[in-house]
Amino acid sequence: MSRHARDIEELGIPAVATSGINIVSYALGYDRTYNNGMPIRYVAFPFPIAGQPRSVHKAYVNGTDQLTGKPLMTAVIEALTVPLTDKEKMTDTAVTAKPEVEPRFLQPDTEEKLQQLFKDKEWTDFNPIVLPTEERVKKMLAGTSHKPDEVISTIRFMPGNREVTVEKVAIAAVMAGAKPEYMPLLLAVATRAPFGNSTSSMANTIIVNGPVRKEIGMNSGTNAMGPYNDANSVVGRFFMLISRTAGDYKNNVNAWESLGNNMQYNSMTIAENEEMLPKDWEPLHVQMGFKPTDSVVTIGTGWTYISSLGEVQPAYPAPMLIRDYMRSLSALGSGATIFVDPTVAGLLKDVNGYQTKQDFSKWLSGNVEKTVASYWGNGVIMTSNNAMALQGLEPYAGWSKLRKESPDSLIKPFNNPQAINVVVVGGAIQTTWFVTDFRLNKGVLVDDWR
Amino acid sequence: MKSRFLSSSVSAIVTLLFAAYASTSYGADEKITVMNPAIAGKIAPRAPLSPRLDTLEGKTIYMVDNQWGGPEGAYQLLEEMQAWFTANMPSVKVIVRRTKDNMFGDDPALWKEISEKGDAAIIGTGQ
């Protein structure tokens, strides 16, 4: 919204940007300071906007601007006609705003007060952290050959071009309770920070492959997804902490997921159980082109997971139920990640005949169906894909047409089998599985960060 | 005697080790210094707004839905704003449009059209 308003202003046309008051608050603060730079004029509606009936929208228009309290349309007219202030013309000192500075050390204080400070600053998950003294951070830095001041990534969305250094990663690692030997993995994970952040309630998964799993004692077996292992727990918590600190995520400032997502506490951090893969089923990182001896971390972004609850029933085999449950997923980008216990992987291979993970992905792509109305009924799908439909791009244009003509028609929304991933994890206790909507990013080579 | 000496030595070593370990937890009033986990943001380059209009009477306003929240998200709201102008300022010509791409994309062709045919713009989102 702000970017579009700026594009138009730069062509000499006065513009006003309108949105819900929550988005306008972000635009006036964070976005203006770090991203846009132009003092765009805003008018704010109550929220939510999308999904409300026309009567509500009419009431919004005839109501008041949530910023100024003036009649809303008066505020719109004034935004386009009231002469600019010096600040809006940038003829005052705002032209040369002072750069932000963060001191390397915080003011000395007692342990109790510092623990409270970290909570007040929203640098934690509100559980106690290990305070990052210089000595602890130095020990953590011994876990990598990389220099403390090396910039490993720049966080641009949303938090304002913040440069993440090796030292900042080590600080968050100390806070999470990590061991120095975790550092190469944590640095690789940090290159993908921060975690998903939207008005929808996003989550992530962290999947580790290769020798580093054993080196730091990750759990890929029984209870791999539960709170039963130091490395799984700490690495997941680290991703949350580096997102809150380096990413500067603050509730109702630049983080406003309507419900939030409980998976953000640990980001479903697991190691793939490579030792129990069926023959010819490749580990995830090998599927991506890495060598089996490479250590790789893959981070996925999504919202949802659905459990099989119980064990596979021979009368209705796993592929059928996985197919059924996948109908509930949005199919955004055709993305899905199926986490299966080694026993399920064995059944899929030996009983159901999928010789490779890719074979199973192809079958799911060709067999998961949902109604076209249900597909477009998802707001993220509509926001992301409707523009492509309007541009005539297939299959979205055809699906959009079908929605209007025959909404109960079935489509195959997971149209790209390469975006459907299968990961083997678990202790072979029960033939259970999860389907999720995580879309996986390209894996990051942990060995680069040793 | 020898074993008692050995026992007290071991006990002293254990005490020292514990003291060393315990030194990482701090007294209630002891002030400690810790490192700052926050990272400074980089301030965006500032840019001025374009001059405002004297009046909207007789002018053309483009209302643009950037499709955040879907095609019905802001569009219906903009239509209600259009209806307000029709009822209250009928000399204002309103054109309601959607961007070509979703909210993450740009639409330079539309911006150009607005700069050539419009006098002002209202950007709307469904959020």
Short mmCIF file of C-alpha atoms in Angstrom, two decimals, chain A residues 195-204 255-264 301-305 378 380 437-438, chain B residues 127:
data_model
loop_
_atom_site.label_atom_id
_atom_site.label_comp_id
_atom_site.label_asym_id
_atom_site.label_seq_id
_atom_site.Cartn_x
_atom_site.Cartn_y
_atom_site.Cartn_z
CA PHE A 195 10.30 -16.77 11.10
CA GLY A 196 7.10 -16.28 9.11
CA ASN A 197 5.16 -13.15 10.02
CA SER A 198 1.88 -12.12 8.50
CA THR A 199 -1.63 -11.22 9.53
CA SER A 200 -2.33 -14.90 8.94
CA SER A 201 -0.82 -17.24 11.53
CA MET A 202 2.39 -18.57 10.03
CA ALA A 203 4.83 -21.21 11.21
CA ASN A 204 8.04 -22.87 10.13
CA ALA A 255 3.99 -8.68 14.29
CA TRP A 256 0.23 -9.03 14.25
CA GLU A 257 -0.76 -12.56 13.43
CA SER A 258 -4.40 -12.66 14.33
CA LEU A 259 -4.24 -15.90 16.32
CA GLY A 260 -0.48 -16.48 16.26
CA ASN A 261 0.92 -19.97 15.85
CA ASN A 262 2.09 -22.20 18.68
CA MET A 263 4.60 -23.86 16.34
CA GLN A 264 6.66 -20.67 16.46
CA THR A 301 7.19 -21.99 5.76
CA GLY A 302 3.54 -22.76 6.24
CA TRP A 303 0.64 -22.64 8.65
CA THR A 304 -0.84 -26.06 9.23
CA TYR A 305 -0.31 -29.64 10.25
CA ASN A 378 -8.86 -19.46 1.07
CA VAL A 380 -4.13 -16.43 1.04
CA ASP A 437 1.43 -27.24 4.19
CA PHE A 438 5.09 -26.34 4.65
CA GLN B 127 -6.46 -5.58 5.48
#
